[in-house]
PDB file of N, H, CA, C and O in Angstrom:
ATOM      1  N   UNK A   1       0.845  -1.179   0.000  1.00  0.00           N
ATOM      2  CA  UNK A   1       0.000   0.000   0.000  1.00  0.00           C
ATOM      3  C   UNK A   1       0.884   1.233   0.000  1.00  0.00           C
ATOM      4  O   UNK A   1       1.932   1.049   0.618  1.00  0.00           O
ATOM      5  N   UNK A   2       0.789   2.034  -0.351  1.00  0.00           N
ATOM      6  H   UNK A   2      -0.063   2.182  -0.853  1.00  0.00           H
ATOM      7  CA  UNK A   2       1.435   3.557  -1.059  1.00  0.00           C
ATOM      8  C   UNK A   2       0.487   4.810  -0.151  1.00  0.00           C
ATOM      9  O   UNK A   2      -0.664   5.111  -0.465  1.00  0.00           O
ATOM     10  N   UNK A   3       1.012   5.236   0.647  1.00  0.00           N
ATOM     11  H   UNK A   3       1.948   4.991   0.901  1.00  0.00           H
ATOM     12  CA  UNK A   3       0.948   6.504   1.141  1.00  0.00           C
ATOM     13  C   UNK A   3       1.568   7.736   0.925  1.00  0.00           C
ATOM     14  O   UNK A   3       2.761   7.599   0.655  1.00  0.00           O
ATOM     15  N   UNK A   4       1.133   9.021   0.951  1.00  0.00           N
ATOM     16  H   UNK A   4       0.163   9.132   1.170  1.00  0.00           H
ATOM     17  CA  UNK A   4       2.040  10.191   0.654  1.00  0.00           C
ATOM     18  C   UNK A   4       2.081  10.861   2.339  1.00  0.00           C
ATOM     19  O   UNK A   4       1.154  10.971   3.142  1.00  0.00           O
ATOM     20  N   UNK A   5       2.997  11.098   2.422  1.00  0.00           N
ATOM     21  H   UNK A   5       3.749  11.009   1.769  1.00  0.00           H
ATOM     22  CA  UNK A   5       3.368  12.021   3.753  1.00  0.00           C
ATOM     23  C   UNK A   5       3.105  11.014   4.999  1.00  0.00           C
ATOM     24  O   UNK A   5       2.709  11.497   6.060  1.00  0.00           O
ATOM     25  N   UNK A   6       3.319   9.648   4.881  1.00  0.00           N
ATOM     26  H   UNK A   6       3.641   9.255   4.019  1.00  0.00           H
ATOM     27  CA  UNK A   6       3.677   8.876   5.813  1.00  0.00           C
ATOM     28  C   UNK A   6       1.750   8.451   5.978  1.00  0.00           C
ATOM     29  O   UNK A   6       0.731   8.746   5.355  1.00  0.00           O
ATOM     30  N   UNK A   7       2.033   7.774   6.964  1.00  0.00           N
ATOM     31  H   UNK A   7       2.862   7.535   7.470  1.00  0.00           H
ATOM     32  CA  UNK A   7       0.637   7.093   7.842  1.00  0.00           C
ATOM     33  C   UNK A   7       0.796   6.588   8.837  1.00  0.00           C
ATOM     34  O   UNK A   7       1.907   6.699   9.356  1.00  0.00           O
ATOM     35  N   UNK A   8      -0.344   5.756   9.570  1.00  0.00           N
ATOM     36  H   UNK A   8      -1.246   5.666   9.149  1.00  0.00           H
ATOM     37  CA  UNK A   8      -0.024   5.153  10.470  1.00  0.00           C
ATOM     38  C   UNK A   8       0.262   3.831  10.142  1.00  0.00           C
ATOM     39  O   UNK A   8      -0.406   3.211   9.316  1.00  0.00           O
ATOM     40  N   UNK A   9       1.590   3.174  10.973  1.00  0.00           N
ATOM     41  H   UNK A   9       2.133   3.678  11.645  1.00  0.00           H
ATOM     42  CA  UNK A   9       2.064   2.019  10.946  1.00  0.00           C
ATOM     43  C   UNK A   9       1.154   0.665  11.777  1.00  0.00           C
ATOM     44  O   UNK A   9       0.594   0.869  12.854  1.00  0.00           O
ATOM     45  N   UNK A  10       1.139  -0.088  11.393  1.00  0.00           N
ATOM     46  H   UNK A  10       1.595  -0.253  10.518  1.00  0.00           H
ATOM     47  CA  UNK A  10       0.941  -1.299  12.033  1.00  0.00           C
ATOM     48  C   UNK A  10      -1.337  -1.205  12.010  1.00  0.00           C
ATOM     49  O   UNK A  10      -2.166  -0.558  11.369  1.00  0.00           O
ATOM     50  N   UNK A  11      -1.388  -2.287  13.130  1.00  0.00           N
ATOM     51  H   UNK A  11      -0.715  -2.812  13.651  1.00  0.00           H
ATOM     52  CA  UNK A  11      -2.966  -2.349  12.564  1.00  0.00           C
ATOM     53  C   UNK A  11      -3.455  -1.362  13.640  1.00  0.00           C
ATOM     54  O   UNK A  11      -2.815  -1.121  14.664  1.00  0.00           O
ATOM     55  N   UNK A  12      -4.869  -0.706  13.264  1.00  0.00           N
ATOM     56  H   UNK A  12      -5.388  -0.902  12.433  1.00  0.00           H
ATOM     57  CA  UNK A  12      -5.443   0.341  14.078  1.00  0.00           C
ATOM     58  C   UNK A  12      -6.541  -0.168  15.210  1.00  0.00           C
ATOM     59  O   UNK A  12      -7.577  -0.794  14.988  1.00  0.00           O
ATOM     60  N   UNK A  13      -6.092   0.218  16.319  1.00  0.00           N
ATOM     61  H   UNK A  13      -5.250   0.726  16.500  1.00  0.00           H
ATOM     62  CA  UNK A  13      -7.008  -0.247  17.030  1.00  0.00           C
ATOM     63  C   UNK A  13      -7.640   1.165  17.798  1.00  0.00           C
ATOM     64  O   UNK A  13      -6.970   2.159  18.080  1.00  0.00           O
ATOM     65  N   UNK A  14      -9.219   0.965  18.078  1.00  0.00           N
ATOM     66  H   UNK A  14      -9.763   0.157  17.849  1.00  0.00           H
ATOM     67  CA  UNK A  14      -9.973   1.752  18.447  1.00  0.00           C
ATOM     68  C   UNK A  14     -10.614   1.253  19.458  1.00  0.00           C
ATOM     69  O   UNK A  14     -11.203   0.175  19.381  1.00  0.00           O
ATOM     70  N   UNK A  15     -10.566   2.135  20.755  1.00  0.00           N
ATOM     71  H   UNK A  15     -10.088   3.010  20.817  1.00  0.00           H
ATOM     72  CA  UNK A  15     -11.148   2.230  22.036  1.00  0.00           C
ATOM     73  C   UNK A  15     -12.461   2.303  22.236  1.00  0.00           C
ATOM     74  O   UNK A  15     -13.268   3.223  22.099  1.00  0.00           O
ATOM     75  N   UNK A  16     -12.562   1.129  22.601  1.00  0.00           N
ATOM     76  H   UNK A  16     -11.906   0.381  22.712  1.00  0.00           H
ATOM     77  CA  UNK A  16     -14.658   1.055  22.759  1.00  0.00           C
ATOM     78  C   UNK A  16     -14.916   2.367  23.522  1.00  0.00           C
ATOM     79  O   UNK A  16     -15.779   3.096  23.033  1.00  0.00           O
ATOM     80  N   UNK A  17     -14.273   2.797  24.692  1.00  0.00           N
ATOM     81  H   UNK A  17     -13.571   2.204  25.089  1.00  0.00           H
ATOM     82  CA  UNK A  17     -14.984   3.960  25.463  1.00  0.00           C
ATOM     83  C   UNK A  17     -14.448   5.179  25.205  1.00  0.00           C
ATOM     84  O   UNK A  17     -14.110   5.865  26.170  1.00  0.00           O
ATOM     85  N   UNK A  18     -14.282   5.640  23.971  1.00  0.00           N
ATOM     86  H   UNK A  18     -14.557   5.083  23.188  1.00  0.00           H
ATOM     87  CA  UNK A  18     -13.345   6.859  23.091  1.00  0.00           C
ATOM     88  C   UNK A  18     -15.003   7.176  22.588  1.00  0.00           C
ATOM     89  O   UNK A  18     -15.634   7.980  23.275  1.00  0.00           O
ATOM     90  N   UNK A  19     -15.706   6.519  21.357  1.00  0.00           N
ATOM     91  H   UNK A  19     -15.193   5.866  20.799  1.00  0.00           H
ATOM     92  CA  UNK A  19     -16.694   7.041  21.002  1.00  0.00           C
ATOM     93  C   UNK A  19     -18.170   5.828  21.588  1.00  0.00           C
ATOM     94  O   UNK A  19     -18.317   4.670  21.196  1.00  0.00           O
ATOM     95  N   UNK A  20     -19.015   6.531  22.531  1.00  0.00           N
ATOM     96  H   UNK A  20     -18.896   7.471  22.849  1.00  0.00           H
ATOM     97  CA  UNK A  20     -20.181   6.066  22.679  1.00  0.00           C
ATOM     98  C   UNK A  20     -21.276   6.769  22.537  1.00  0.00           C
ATOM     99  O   UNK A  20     -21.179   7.961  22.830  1.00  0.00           O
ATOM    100  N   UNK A  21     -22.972   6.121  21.927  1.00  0.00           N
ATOM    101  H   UNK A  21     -23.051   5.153  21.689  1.00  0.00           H
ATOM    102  CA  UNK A  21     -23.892   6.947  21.463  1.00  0.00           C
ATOM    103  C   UNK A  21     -24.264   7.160  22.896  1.00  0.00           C
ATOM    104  O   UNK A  21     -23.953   6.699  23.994  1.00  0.00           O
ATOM    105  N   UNK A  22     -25.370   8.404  22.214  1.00  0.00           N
ATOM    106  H   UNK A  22     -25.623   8.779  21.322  1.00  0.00           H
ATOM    107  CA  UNK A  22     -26.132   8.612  23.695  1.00  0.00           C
ATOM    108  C   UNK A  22     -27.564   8.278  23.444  1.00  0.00           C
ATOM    109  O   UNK A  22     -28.129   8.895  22.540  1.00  0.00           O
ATOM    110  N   UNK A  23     -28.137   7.505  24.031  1.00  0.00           N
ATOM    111  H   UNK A  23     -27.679   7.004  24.765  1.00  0.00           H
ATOM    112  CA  UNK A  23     -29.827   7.217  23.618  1.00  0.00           C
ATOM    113  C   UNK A  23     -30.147   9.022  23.845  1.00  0.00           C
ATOM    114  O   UNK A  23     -29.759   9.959  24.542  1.00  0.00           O
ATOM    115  N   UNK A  24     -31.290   8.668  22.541  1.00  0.00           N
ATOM    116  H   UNK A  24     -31.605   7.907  21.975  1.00  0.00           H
ATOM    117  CA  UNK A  24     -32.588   9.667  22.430  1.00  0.00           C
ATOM    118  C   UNK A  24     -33.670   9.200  22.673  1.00  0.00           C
ATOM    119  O   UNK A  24     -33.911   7.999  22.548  1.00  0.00           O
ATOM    120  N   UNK A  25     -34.605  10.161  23.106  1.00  0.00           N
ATOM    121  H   UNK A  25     -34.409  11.137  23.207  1.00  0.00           H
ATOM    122  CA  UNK A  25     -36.412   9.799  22.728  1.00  0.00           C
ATOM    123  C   UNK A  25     -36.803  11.408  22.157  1.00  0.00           C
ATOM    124  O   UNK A  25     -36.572  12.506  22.661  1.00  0.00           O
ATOM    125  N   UNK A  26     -37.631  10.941  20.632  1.00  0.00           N
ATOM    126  H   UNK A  26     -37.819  10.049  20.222  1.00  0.00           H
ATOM    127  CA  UNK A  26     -38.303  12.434  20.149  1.00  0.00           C
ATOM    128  C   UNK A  26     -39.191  12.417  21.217  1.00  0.00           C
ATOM    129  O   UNK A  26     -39.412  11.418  21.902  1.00  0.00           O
ATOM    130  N   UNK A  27     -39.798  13.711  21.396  1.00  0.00           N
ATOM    131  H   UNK A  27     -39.618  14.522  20.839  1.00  0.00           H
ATOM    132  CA  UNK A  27     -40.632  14.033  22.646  1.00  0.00           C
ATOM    133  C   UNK A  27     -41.905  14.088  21.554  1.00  0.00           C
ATOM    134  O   UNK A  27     -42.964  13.680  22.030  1.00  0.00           O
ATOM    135  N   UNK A  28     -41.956  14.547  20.118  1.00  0.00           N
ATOM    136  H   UNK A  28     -41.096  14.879  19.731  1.00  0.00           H
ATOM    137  CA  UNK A  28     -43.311  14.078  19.233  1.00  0.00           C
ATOM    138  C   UNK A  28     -43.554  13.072  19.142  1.00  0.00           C
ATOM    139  O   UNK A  28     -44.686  12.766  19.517  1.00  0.00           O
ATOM    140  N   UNK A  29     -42.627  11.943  18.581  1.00  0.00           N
ATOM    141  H   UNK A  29     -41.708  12.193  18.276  1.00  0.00           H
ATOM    142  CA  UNK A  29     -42.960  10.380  18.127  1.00  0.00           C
ATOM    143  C   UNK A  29     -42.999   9.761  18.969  1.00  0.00           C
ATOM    144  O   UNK A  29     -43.732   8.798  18.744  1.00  0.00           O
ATOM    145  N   UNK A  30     -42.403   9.749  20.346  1.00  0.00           N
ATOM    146  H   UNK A  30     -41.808  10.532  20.529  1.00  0.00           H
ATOM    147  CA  UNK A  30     -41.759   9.185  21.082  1.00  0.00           C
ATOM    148  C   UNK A  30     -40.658   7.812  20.610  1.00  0.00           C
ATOM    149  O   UNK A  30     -40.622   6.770  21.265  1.00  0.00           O
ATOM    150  N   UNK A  31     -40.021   7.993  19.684  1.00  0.00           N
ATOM    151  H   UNK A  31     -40.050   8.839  19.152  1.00  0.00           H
ATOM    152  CA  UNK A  31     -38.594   7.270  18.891  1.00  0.00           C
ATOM    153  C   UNK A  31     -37.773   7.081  19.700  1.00  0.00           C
ATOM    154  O   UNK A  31     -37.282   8.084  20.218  1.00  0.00           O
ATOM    155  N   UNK A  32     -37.343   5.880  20.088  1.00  0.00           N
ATOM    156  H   UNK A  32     -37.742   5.065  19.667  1.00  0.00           H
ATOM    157  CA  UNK A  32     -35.575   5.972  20.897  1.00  0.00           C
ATOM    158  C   UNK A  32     -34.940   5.785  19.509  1.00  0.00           C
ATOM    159  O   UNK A  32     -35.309   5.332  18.426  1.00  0.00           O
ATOM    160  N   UNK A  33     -33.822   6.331  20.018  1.00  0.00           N
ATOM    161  H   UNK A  33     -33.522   6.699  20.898  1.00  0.00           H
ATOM    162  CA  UNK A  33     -32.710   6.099  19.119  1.00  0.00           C
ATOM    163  C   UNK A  33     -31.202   6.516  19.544  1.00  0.00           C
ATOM    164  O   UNK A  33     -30.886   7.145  20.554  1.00  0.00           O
ATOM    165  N   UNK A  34     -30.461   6.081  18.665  1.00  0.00           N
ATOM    166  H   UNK A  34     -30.718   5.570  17.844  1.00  0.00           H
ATOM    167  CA  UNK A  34     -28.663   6.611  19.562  1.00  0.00           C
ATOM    168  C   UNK A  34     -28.491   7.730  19.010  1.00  0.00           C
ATOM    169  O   UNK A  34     -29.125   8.348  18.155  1.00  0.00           O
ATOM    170  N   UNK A  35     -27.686   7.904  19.510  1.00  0.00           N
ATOM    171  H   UNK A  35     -27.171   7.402  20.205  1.00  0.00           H
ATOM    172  CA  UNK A  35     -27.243   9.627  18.533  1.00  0.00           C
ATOM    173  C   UNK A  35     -25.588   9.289  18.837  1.00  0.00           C
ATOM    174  O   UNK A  35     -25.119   8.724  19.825  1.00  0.00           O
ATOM    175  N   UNK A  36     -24.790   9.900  17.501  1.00  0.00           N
ATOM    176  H   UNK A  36     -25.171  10.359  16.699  1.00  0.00           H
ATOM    177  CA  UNK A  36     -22.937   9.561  18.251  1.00  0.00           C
ATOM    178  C   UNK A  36     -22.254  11.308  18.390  1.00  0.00           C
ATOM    179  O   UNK A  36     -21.870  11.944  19.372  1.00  0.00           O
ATOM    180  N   UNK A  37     -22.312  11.557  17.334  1.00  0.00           N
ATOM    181  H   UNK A  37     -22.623  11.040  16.537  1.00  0.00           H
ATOM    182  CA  UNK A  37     -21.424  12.819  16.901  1.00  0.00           C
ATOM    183  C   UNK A  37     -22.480  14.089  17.545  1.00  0.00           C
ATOM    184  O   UNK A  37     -23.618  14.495  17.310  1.00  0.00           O
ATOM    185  N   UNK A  38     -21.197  14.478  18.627  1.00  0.00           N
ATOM    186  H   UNK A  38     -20.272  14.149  18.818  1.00  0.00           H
ATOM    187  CA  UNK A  38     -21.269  15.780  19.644  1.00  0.00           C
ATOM    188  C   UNK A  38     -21.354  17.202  19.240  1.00  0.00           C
ATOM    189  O   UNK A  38     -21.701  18.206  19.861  1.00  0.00           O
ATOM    190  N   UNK A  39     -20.884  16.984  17.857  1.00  0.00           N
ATOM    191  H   UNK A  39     -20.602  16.168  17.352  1.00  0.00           H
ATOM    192  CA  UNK A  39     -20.822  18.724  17.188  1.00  0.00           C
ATOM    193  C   UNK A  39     -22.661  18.552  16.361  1.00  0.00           C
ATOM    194  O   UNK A  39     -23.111  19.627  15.965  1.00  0.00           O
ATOM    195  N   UNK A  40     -23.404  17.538  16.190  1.00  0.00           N
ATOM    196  H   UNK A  40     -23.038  16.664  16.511  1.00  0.00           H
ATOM    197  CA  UNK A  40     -24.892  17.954  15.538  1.00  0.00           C
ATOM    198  C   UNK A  40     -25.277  17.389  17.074  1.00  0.00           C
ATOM    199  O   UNK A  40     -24.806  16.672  17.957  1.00  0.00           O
ATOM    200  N   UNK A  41     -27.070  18.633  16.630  1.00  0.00           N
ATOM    201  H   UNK A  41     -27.452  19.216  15.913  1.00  0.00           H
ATOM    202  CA  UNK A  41     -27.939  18.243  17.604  1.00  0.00           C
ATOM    203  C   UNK A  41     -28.504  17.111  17.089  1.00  0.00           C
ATOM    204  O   UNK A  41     -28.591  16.954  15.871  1.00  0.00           O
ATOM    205  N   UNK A  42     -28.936  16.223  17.955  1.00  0.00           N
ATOM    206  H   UNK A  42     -28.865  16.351  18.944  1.00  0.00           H
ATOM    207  CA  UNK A  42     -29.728  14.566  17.506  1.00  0.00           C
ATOM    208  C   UNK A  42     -30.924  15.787  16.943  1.00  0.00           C
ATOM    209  O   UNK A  42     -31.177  16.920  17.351  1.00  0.00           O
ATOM    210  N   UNK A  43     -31.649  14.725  15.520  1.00  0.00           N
ATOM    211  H   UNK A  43     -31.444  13.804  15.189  1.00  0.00           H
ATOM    212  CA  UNK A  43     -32.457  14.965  15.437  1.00  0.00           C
ATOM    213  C   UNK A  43     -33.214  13.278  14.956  1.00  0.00           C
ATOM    214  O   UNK A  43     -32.558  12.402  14.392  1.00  0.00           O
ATOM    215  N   UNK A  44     -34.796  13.132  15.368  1.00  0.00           N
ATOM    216  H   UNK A  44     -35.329  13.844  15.826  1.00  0.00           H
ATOM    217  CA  UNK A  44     -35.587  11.749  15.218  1.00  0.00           C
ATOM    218  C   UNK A  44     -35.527  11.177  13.857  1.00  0.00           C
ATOM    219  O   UNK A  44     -36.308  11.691  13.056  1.00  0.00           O
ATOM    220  N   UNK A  45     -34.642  10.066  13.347  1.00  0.00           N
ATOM    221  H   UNK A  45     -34.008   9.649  13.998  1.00  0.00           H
ATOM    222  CA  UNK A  45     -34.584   9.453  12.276  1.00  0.00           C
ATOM    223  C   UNK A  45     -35.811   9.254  12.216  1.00  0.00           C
ATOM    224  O   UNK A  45     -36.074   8.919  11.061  1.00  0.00           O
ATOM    225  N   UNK A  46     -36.987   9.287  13.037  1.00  0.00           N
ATOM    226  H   UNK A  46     -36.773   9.558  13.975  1.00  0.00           H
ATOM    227  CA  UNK A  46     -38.314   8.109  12.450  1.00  0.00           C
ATOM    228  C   UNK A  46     -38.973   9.752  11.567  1.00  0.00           C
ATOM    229  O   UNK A  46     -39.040   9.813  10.340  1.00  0.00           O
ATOM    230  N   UNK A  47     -39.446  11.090  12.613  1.00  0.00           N
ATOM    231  H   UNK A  47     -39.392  11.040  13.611  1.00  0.00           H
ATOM    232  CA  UNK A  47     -39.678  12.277  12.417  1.00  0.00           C
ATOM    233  C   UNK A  47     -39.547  13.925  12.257  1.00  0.00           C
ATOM    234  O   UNK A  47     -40.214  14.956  12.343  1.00  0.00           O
ATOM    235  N   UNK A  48     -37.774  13.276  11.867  1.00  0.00           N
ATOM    236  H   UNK A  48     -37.233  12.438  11.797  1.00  0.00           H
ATOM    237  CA  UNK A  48     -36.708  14.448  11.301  1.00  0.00           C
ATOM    238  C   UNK A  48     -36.940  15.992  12.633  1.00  0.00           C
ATOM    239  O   UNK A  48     -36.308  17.048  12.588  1.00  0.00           O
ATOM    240  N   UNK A  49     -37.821  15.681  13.485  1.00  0.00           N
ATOM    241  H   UNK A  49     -38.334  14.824  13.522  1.00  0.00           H
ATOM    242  CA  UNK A  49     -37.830  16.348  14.782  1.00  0.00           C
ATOM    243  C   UNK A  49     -36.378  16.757  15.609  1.00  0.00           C
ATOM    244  O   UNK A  49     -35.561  15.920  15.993  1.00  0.00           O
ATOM    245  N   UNK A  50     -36.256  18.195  15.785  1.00  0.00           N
ATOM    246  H   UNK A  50     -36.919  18.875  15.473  1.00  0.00           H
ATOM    247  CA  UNK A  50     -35.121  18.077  16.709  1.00  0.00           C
ATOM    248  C   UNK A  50     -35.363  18.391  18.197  1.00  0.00           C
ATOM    249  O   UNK A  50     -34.499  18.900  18.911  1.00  0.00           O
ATOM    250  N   UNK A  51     -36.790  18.000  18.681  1.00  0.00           N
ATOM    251  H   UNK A  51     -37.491  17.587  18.101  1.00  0.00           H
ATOM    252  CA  UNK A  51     -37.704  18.017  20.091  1.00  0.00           C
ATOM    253  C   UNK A  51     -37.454  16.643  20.630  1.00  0.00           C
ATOM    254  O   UNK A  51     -38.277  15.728  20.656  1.00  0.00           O
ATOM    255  N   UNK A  52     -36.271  16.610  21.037  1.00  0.00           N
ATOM    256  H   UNK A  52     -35.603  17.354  21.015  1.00  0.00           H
ATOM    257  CA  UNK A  52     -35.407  15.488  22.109  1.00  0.00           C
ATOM    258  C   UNK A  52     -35.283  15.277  23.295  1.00  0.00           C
ATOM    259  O   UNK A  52     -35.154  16.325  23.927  1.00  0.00           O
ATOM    260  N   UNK A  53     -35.257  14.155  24.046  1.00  0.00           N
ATOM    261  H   UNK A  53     -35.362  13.303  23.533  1.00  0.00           H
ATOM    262  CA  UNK A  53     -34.524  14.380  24.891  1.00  0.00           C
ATOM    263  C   UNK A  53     -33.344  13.499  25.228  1.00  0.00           C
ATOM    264  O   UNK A  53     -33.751  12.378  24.922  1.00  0.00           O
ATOM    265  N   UNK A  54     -32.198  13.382  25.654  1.00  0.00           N
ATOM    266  H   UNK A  54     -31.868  14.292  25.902  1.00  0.00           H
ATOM    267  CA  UNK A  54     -31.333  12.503  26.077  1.00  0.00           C
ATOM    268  C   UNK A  54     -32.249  11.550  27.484  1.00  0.00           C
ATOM    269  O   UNK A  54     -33.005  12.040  28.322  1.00  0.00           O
ATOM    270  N   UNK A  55     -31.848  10.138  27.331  1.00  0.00           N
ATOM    271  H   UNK A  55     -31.233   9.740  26.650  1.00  0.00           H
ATOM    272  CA  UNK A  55     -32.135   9.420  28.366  1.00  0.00           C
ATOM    273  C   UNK A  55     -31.165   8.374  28.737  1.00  0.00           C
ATOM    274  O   UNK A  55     -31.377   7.654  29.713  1.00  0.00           O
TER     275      UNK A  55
END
């Protein structure tokens, strides 16, 4: 494999408790769901709602 400006060596391992979701419930649908990434607000995959709450 061919990299430019180096990479990382050897195999990558990733820390289960580095990234974990946080359950949701829409407060319209009432939907659970996970949510991961901290920079968007969850919004309800079932009702594109961003009336959440973390639980």
């Amino acid at each position: 494999m061919c990299t430019v400006g180096g990479g990382p060596t050897g195999d990558l391992n990733f820390d289960d408790d580095r990234v974990k979701a946080k359950n949701y419930r829409c407060n319209e649908c009432e939907e659970k769901f996970p949510h991961i990434n901290p920079n968007k607000k969850p919004i309800c995959p079932n009702c594109d709602s961003d009336n959440v709450t973390e639980i």
